[in-house]
mmCIF file of C-alpha atoms and ligand atoms in Angstrom:
data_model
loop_
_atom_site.group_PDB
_atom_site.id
_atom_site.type_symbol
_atom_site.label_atom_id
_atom_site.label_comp_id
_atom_site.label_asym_id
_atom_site.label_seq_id
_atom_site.Cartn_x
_atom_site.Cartn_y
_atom_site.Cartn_z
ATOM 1 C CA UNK A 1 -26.702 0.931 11.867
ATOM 2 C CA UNK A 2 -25.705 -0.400 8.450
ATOM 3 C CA UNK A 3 -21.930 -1.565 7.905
ATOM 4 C CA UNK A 4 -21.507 -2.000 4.062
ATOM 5 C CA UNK A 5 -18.806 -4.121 2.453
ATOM 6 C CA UNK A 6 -16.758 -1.442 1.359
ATOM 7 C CA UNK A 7 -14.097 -2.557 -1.699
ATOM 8 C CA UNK A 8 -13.029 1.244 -2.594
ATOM 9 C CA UNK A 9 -9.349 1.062 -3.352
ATOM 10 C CA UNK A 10 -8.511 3.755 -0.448
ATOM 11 C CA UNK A 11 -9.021 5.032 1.905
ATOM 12 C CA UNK A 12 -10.628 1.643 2.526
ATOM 13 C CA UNK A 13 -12.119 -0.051 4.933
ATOM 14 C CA UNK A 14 -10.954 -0.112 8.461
ATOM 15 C CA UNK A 15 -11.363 -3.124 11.565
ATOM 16 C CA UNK A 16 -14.607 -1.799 13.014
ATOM 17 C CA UNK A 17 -12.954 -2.915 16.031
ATOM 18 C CA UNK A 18 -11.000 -0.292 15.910
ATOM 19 C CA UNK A 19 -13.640 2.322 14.787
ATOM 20 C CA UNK A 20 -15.305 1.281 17.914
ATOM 21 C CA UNK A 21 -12.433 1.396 20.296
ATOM 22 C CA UNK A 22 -11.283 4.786 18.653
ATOM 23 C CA UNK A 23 -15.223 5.999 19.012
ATOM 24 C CA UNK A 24 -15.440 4.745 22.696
ATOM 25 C CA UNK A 25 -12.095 7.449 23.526
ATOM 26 C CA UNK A 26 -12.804 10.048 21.099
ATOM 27 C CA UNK A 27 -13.670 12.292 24.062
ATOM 28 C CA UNK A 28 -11.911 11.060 26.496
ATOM 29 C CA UNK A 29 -8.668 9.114 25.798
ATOM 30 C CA UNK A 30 -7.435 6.851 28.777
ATOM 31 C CA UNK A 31 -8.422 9.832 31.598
ATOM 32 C CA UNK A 32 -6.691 12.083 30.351
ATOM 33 C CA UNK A 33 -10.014 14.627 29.322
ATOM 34 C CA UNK A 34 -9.236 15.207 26.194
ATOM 35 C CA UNK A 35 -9.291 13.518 22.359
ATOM 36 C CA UNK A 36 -6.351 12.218 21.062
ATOM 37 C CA UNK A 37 -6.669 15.010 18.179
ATOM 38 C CA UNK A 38 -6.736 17.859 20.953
ATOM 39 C CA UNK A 39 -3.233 16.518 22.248
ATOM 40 C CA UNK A 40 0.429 18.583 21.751
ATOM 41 C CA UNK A 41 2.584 15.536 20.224
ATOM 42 C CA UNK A 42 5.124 16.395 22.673
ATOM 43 C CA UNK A 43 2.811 15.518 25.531
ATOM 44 C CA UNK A 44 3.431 11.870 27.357
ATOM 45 C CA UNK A 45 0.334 11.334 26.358
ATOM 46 C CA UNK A 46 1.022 11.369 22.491
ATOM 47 C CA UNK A 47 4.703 9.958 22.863
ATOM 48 C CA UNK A 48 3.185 6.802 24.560
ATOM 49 C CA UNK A 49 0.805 6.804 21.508
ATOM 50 C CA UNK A 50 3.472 7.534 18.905
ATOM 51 C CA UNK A 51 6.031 4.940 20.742
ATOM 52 C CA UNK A 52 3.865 1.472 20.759
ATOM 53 C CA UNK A 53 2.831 2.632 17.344
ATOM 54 C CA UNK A 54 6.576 2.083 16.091
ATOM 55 C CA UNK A 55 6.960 -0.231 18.254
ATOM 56 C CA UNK A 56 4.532 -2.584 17.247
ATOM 57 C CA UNK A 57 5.229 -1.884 13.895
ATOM 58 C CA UNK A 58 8.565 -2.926 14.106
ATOM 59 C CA UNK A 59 7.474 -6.042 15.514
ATOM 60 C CA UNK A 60 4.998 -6.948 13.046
ATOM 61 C CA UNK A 61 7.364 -6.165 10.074
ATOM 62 C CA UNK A 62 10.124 -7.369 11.839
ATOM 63 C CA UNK A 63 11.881 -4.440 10.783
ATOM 64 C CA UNK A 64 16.155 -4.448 11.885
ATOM 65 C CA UNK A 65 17.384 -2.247 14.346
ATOM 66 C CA UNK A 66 19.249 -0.436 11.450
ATOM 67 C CA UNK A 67 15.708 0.737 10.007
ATOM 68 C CA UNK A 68 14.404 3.728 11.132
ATOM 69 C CA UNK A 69 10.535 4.148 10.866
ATOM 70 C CA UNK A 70 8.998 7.639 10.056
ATOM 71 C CA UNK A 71 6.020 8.843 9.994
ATOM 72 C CA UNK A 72 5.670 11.659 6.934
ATOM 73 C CA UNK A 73 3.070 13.061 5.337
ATOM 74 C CA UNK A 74 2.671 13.913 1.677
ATOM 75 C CA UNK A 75 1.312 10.374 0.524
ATOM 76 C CA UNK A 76 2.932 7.715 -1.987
ATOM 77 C CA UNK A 77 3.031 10.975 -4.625
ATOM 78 C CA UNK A 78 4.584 13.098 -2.325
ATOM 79 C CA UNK A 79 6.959 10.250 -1.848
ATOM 80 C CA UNK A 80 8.008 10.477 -5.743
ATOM 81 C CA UNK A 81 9.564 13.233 -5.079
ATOM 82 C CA UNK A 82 10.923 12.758 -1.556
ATOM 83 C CA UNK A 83 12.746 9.790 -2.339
ATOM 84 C CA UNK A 84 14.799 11.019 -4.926
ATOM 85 C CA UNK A 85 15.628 14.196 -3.101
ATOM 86 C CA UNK A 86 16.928 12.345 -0.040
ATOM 87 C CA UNK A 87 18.686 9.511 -2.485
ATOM 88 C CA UNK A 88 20.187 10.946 -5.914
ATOM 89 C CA UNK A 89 22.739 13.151 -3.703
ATOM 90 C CA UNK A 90 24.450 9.638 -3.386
ATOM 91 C CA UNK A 91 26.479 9.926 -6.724
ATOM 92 C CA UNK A 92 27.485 12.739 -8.635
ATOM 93 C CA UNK A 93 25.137 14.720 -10.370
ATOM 94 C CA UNK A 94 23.297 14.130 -12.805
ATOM 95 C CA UNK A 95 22.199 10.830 -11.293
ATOM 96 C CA UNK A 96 20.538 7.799 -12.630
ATOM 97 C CA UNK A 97 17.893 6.201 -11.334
ATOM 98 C CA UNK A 98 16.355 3.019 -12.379
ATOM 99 C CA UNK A 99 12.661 1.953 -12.276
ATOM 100 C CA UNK A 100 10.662 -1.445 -13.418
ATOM 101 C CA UNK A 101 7.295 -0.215 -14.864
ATOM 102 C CA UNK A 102 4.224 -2.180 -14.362
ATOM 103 C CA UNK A 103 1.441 0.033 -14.025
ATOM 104 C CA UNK A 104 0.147 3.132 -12.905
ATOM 105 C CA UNK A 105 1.983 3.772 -10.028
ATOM 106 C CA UNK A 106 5.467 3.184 -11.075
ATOM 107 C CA UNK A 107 4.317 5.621 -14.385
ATOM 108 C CA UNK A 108 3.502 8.294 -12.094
ATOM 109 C CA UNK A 109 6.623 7.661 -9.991
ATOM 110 C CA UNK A 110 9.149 7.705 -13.354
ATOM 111 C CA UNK A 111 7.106 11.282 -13.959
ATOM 112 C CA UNK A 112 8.183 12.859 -11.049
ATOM 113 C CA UNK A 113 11.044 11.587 -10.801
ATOM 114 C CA UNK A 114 12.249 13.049 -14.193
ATOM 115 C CA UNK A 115 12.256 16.227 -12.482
ATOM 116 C CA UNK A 116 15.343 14.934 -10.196
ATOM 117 C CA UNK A 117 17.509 12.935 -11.947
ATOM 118 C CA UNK A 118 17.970 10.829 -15.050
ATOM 119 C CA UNK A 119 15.297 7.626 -15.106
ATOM 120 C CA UNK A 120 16.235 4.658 -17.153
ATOM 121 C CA UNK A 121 13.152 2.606 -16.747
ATOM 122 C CA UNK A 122 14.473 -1.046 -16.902
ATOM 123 C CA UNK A 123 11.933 -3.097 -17.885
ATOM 124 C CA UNK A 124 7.930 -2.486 -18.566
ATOM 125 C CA UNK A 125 4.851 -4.076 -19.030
ATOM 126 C CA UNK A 126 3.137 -1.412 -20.582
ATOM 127 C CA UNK A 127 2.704 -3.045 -24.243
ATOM 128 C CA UNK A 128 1.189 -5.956 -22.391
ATOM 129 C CA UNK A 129 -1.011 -2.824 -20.347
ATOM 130 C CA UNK A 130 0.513 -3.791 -17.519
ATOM 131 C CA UNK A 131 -0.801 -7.143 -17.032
ATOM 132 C CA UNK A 132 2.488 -8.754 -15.788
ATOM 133 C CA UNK A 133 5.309 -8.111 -13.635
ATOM 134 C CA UNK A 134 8.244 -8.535 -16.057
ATOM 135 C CA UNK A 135 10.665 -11.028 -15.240
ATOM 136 C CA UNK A 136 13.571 -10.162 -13.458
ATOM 137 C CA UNK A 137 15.752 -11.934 -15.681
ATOM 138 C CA UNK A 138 14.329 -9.299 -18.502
ATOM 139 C CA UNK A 139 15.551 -5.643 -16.175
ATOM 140 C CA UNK A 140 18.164 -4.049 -17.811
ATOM 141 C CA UNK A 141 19.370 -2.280 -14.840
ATOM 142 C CA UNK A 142 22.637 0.424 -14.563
ATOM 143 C CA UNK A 143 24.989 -1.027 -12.713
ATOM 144 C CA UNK A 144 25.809 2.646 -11.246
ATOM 145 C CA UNK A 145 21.864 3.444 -10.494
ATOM 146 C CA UNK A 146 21.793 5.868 -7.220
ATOM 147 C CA UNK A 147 18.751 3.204 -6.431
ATOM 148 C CA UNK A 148 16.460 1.052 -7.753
ATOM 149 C CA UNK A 149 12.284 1.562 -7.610
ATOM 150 C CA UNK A 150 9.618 -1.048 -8.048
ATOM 151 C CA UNK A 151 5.951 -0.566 -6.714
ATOM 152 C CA UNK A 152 5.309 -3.760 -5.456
ATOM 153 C CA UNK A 153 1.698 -3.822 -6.074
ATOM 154 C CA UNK A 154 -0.293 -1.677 -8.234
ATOM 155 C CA UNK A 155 -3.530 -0.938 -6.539
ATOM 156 C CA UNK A 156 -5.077 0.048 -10.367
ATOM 157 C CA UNK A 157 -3.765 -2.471 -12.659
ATOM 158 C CA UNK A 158 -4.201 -5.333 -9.787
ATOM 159 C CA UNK A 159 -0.548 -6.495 -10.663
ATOM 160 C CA UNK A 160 1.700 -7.777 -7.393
ATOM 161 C CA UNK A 161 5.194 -8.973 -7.133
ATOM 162 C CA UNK A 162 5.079 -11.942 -5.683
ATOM 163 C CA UNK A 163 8.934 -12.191 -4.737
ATOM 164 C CA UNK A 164 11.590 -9.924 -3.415
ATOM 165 C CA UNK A 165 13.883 -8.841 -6.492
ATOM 166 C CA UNK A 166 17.522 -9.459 -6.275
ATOM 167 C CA UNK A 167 19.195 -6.710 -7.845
ATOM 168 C CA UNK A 168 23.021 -7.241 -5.816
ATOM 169 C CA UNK A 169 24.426 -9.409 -9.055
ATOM 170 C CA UNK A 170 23.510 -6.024 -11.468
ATOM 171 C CA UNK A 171 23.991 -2.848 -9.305
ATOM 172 C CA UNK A 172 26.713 -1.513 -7.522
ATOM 173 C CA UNK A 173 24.742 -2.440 -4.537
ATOM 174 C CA UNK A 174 22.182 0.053 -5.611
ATOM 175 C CA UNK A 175 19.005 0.371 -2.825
ATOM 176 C CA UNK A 176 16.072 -0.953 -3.876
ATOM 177 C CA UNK A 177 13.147 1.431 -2.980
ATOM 178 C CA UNK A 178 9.465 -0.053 -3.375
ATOM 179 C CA UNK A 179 5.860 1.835 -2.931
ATOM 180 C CA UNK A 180 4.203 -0.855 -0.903
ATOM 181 C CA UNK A 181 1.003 1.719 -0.227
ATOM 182 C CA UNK A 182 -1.542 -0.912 -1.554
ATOM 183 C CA UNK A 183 -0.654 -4.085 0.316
ATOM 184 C CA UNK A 184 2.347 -3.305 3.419
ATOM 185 C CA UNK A 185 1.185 -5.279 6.345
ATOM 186 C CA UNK A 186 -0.610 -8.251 3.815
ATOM 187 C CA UNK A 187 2.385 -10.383 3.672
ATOM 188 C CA UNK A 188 5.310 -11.325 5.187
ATOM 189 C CA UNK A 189 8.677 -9.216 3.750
ATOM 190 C CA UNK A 190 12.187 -9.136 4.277
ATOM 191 C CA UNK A 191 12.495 -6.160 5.368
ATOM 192 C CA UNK A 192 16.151 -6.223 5.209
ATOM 193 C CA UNK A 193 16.570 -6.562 1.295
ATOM 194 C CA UNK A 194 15.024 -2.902 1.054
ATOM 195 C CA UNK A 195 17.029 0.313 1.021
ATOM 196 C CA UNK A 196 13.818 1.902 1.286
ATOM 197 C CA UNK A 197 9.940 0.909 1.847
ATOM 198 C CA UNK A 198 6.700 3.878 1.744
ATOM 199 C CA UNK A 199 3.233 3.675 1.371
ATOM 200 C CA UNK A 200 0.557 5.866 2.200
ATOM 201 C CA UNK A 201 -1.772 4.647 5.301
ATOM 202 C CA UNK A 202 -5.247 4.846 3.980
ATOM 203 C CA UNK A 203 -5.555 1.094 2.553
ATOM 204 C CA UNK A 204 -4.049 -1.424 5.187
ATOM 205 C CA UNK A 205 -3.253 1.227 7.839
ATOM 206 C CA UNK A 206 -5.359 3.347 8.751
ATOM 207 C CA UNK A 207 -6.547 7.329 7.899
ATOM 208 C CA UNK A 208 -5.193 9.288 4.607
ATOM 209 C CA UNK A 209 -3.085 12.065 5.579
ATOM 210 C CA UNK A 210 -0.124 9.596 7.103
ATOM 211 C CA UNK A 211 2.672 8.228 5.337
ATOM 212 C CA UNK A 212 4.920 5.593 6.061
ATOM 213 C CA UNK A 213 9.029 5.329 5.270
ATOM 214 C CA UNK A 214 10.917 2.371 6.330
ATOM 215 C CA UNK A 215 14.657 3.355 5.599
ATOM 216 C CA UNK A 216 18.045 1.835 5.991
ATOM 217 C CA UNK A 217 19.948 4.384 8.320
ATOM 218 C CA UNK A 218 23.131 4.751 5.836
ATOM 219 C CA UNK A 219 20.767 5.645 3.362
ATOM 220 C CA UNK A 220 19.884 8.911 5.772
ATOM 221 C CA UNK A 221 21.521 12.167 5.593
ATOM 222 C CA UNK A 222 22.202 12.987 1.674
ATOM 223 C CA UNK A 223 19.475 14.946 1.159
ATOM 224 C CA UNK A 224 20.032 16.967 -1.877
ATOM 225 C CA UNK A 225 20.118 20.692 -0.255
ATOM 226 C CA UNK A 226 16.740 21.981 -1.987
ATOM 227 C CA UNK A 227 15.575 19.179 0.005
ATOM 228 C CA UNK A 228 12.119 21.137 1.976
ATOM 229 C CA UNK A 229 13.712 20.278 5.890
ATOM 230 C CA UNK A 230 10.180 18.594 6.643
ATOM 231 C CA UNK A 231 10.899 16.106 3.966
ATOM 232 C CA UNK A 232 14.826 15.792 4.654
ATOM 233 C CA UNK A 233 14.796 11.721 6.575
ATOM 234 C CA UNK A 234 17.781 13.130 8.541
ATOM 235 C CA UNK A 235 15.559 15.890 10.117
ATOM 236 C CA UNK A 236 12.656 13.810 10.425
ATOM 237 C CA UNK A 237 14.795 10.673 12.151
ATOM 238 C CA UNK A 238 16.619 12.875 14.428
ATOM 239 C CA UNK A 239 13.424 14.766 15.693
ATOM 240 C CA UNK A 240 11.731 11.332 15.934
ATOM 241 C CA UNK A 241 9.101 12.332 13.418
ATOM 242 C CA UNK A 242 8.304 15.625 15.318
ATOM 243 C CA UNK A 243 10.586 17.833 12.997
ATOM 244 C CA UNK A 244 6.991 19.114 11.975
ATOM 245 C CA UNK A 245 3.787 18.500 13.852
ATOM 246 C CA UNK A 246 3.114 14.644 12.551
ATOM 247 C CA UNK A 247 -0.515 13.784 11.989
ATOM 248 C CA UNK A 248 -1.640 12.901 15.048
ATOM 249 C CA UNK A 249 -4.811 11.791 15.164
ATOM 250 C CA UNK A 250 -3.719 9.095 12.043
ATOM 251 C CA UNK A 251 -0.802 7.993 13.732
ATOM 252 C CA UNK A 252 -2.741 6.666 16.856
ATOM 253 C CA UNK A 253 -5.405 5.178 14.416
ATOM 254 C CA UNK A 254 -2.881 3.233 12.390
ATOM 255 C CA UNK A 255 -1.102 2.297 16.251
ATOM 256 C CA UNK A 256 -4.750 0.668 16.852
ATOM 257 C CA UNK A 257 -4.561 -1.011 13.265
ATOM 258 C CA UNK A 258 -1.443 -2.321 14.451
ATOM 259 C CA UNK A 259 -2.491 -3.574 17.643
ATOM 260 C CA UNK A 260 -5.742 -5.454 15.847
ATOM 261 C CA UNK A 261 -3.445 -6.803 13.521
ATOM 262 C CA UNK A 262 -0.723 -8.427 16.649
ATOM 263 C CA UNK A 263 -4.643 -9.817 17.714
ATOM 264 C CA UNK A 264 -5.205 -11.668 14.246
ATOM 265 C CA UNK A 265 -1.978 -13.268 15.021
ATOM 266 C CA UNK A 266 0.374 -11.062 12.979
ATOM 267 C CA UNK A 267 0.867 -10.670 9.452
ATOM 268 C CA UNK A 268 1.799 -13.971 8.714
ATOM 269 C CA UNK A 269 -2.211 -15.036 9.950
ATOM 270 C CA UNK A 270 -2.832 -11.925 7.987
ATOM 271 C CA UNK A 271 -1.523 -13.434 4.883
ATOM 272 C CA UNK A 272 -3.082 -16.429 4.879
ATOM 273 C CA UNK A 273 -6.548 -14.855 5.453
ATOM 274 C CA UNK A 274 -5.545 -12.863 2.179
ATOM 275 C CA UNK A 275 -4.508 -16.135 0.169
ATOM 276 C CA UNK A 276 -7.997 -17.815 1.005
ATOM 277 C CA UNK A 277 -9.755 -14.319 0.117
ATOM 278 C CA UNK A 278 -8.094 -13.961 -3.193
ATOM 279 C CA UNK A 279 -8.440 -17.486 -3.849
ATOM 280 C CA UNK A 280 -11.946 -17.558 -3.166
ATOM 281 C CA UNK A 281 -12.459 -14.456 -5.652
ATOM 282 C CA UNK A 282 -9.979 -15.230 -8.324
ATOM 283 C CA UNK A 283 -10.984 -19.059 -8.451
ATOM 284 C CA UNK A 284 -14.970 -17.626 -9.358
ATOM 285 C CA UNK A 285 -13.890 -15.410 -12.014
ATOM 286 C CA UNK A 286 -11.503 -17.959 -13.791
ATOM 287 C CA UNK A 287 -14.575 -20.102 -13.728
ATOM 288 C CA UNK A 288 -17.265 -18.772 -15.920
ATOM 289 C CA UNK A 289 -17.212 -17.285 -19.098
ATOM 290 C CA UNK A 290 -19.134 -14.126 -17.645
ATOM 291 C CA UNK A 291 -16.428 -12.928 -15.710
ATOM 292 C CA UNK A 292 -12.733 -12.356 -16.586
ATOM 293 C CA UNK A 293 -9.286 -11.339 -14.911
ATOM 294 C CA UNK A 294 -7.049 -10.393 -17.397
ATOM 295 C CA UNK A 295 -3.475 -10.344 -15.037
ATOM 296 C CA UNK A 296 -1.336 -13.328 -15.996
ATOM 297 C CA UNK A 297 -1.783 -15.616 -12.642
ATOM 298 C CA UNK A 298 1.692 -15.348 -11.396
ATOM 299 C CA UNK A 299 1.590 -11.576 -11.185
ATOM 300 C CA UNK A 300 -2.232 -11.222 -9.677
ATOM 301 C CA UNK A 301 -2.805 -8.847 -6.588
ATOM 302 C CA UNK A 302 -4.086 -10.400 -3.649
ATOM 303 C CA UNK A 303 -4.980 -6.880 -2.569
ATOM 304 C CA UNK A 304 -6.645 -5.771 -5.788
ATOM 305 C CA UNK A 305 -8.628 -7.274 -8.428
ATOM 306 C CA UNK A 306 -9.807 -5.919 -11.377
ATOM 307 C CA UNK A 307 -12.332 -8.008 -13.508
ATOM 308 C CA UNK A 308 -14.452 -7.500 -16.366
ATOM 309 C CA UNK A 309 -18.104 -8.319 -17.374
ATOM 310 C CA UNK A 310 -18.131 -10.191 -20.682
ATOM 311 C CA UNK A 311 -21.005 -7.965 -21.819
ATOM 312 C CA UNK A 312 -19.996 -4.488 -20.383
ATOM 313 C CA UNK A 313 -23.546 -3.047 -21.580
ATOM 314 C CA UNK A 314 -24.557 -5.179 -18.269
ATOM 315 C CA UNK A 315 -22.262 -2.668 -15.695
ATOM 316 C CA UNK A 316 -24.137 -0.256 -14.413
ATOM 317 C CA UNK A 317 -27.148 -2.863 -13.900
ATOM 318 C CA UNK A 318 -24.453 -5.056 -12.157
ATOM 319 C CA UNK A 319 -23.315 -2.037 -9.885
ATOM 320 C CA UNK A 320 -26.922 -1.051 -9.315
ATOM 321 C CA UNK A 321 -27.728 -4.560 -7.909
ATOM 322 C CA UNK A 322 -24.384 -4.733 -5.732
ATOM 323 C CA UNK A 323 -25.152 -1.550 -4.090
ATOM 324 C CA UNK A 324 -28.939 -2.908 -3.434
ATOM 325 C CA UNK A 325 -26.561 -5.777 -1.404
ATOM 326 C CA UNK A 326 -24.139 -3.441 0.286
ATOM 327 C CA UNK A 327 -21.640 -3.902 -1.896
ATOM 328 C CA UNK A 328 -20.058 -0.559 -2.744
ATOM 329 C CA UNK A 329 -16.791 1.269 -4.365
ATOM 330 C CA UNK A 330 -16.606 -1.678 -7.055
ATOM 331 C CA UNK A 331 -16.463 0.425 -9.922
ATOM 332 C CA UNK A 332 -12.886 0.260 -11.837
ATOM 333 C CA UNK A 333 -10.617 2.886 -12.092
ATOM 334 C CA UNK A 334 -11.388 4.445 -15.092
ATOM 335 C CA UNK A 335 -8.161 3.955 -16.593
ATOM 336 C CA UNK A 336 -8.911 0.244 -16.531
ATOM 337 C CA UNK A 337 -12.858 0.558 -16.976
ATOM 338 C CA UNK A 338 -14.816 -2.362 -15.510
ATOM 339 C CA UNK A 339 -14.974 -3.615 -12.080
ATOM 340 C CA UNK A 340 -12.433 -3.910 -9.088
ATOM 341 C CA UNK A 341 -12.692 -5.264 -5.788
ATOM 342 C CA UNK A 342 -10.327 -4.455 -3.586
ATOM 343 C CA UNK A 343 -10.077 -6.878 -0.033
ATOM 344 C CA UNK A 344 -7.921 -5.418 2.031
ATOM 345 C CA UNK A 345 -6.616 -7.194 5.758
ATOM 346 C CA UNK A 346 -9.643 -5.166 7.065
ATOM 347 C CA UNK A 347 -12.114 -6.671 4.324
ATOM 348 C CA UNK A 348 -13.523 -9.620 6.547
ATOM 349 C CA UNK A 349 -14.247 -13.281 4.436
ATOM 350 C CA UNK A 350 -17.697 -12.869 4.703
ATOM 351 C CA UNK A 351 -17.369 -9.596 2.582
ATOM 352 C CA UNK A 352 -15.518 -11.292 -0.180
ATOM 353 C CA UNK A 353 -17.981 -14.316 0.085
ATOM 354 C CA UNK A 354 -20.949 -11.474 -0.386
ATOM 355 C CA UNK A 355 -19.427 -10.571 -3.508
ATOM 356 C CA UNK A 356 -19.201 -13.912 -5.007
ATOM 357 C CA UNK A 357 -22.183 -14.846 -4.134
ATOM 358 C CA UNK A 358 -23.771 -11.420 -5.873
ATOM 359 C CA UNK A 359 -21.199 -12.347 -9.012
ATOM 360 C CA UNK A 360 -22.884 -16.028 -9.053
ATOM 361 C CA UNK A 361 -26.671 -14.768 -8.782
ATOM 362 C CA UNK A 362 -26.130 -11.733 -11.333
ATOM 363 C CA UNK A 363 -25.066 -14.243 -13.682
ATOM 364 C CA UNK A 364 -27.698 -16.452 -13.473
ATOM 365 C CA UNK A 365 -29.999 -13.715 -14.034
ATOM 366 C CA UNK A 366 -28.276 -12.598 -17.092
ATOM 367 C CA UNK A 367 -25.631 -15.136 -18.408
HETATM 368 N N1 PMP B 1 1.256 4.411 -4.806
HETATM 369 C C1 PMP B 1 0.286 3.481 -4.799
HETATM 370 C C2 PMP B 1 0.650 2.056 -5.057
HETATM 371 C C3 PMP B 1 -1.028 3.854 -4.554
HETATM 372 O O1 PMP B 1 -2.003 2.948 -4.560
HETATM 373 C C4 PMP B 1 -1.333 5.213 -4.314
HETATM 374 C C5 PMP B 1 -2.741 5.677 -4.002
HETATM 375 N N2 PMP B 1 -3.771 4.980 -4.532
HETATM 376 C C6 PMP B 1 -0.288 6.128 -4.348
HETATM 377 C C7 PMP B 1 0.993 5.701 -4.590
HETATM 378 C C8 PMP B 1 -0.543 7.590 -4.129
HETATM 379 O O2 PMP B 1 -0.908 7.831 -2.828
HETATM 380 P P1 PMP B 1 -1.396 9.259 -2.345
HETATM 381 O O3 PMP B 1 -2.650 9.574 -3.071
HETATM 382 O O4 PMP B 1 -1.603 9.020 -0.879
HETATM 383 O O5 PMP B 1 -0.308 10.231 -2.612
#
């Protein structure tokens, strides 16, 4: 068996730990005869599943006891939509919501959100294409926005707040909402300065197909009444994420994720391995005149790193030779064009050291 070093954007790569534990009770989970995807979720079986799942998620966030966790579905786009139908009911209609654009994400999430309510987007980056979060003394925010949206790390443009945004001194204590799909569980966060935190599982969590809200209680039950019920966080927090029938099978996946990550020593180890791995691949490219970032240093993703050849006539010999080496998914997106790497908390050292050393040895062969 080959493992490759797998930098696709997500789904990503997963702790083959886990893969292994999850392949070792695929057919029978802890005696009970049966795979985890054959079980009702209102079995003991599941609930024990589904309970150190949130449990150990809490821990590792440190998320306060007036958080509730859910487990959804639908993804971060679903989300666009789900968010303002559980938050605009908050003030009187029409409401206004306000969003910082800095790439791809938040774009998408303004779109949607259109449909919902007014958006006044507060600040963006998009005449600098996106390569910089913009200051948060530049956000001209609405003092009477129903909340306040930021993706706090844009898995395409490779842009990544690298603070928590006050918004008290501007907003009438407006909720700031942020789409952490592409890096929750990398760093530590303050949970508690967050109205609102999603992201889909399939980068630093585990299988597509889950998605995770992390929600202020008083910010549950004002679900605008077209609402759908399996997207309405009252319904889902009062059933305990069983409203529906959850996905399962990803939810006991992302519980092992969890429990790997408590083994790394949390996600403040976590983050540190992420520093060093960033460094390690950001400190190359700033180095040679072959290579180039383009995101202004303060705003750079630890999570996701798009680069550039100088001479792009060289890419698809440069992606030929890094699959030769196991190096796959490095392709940009191809709103971007050129390469990106993204090194995930799954994405070992060794994987990001593979890379450099393929950057350094393509070079030499054709710098
Ligand atoms: N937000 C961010 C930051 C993402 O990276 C993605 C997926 N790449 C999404 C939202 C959309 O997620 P999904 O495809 O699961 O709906």
């Amino acid at each position: 068996m080959t493992r490759v070093f797998n930098f696709s954007a997500g789904p990503a790569v997963l702790p083959q730990e886990v893969l292994q534990q999850a392949a070792e009770e695929m057919l029978d989970w802890h005696g009970s005869g049966m795979s985890v995807m054959e079980m009702s979720h209102r079995g003991k079986e599941f609930i024990s599943i589904y309970e150190a799942a949130e449990r150990d998620l809490r821990d590792l966030l440190g998320v306060p006891g007036n958080y509730r966790i859910l487990f959804l579905q639908g993804g971060g786009i679903g989300e666009n939509a789900i968010v303002p139908l559980n938050l605009v009911g908050r003030k009187s209609q029409p409401a206004v919501v306000d969003f910082v654009n800095t790439g791809s994400w938040s774009s998408k999430s303004i779109k949607e959100a259109k449909k919902y309510c007014q958006v006044n987007v507060a600040a963006s980056s998009e005449a600098q294409k996106f390569t910089a979060i913009p200051p948060r003394e530049s956000w001209k925010l609405s003092r009477n926005a129903a909340y306040v949206h930021i993706c706090t790390n844009e898995t395409i443009d490779g842009v990544e707040f690298q603070y928590t945004p006050d918004i008290a001194a501007d907003t009438d204590g407006a909720p700031l909402v942020a789409d952490m799909s592409s890096h929750i569980l990398s760093r530590e966060i303050d949970v508690s300065k967050y109205g609102v935190i999603f992201g889909g599982a399939q980068k630093n969590i585990g299988p597509a197909g889950l998605t995770l809200v992390i929600v202020r209680d008083d910010l549950i039950g004002q679900a605008l009444p077209i609402c759908p019920s399996a997207f309405d966080w009252k319904l889902v927090a009062d059933n305990n994420s069983m409203y529906n029938t959850p996905p399962t099978y990803a939810i006991y996946i992302a519980g092992l994720v969890f429990q790997w990550l408590k083994r790394q020593g949390g996600v403040k180890a976590m983050e540190q391995r992420n520093i060093a791995k960033a460094a390690l691949l950001y400190d190359y490219l700033d180095s040679t005149g072959f290579y180039s970032n383009n995101i202004a240093k303060e705003s750079r993703s630890r999570m996701n790193v798009p680069f550039f050849l100088k001479d792009e006539t060289l890419n698809e010999a440069f992606l030929a030779g890094a699959k030769e080496r196991n190096l796959l998914q490095l392709k940009g997106h191809k709103s971007v064009g050129g390469m990106r790497a993204s090194i995930y908390n799954a994405m070992p050292v060794e994987g990001v050291q593979a890379l450099v050393d393929y950057l350094k040895e393509f070079e030499k062969k054709h710098g």
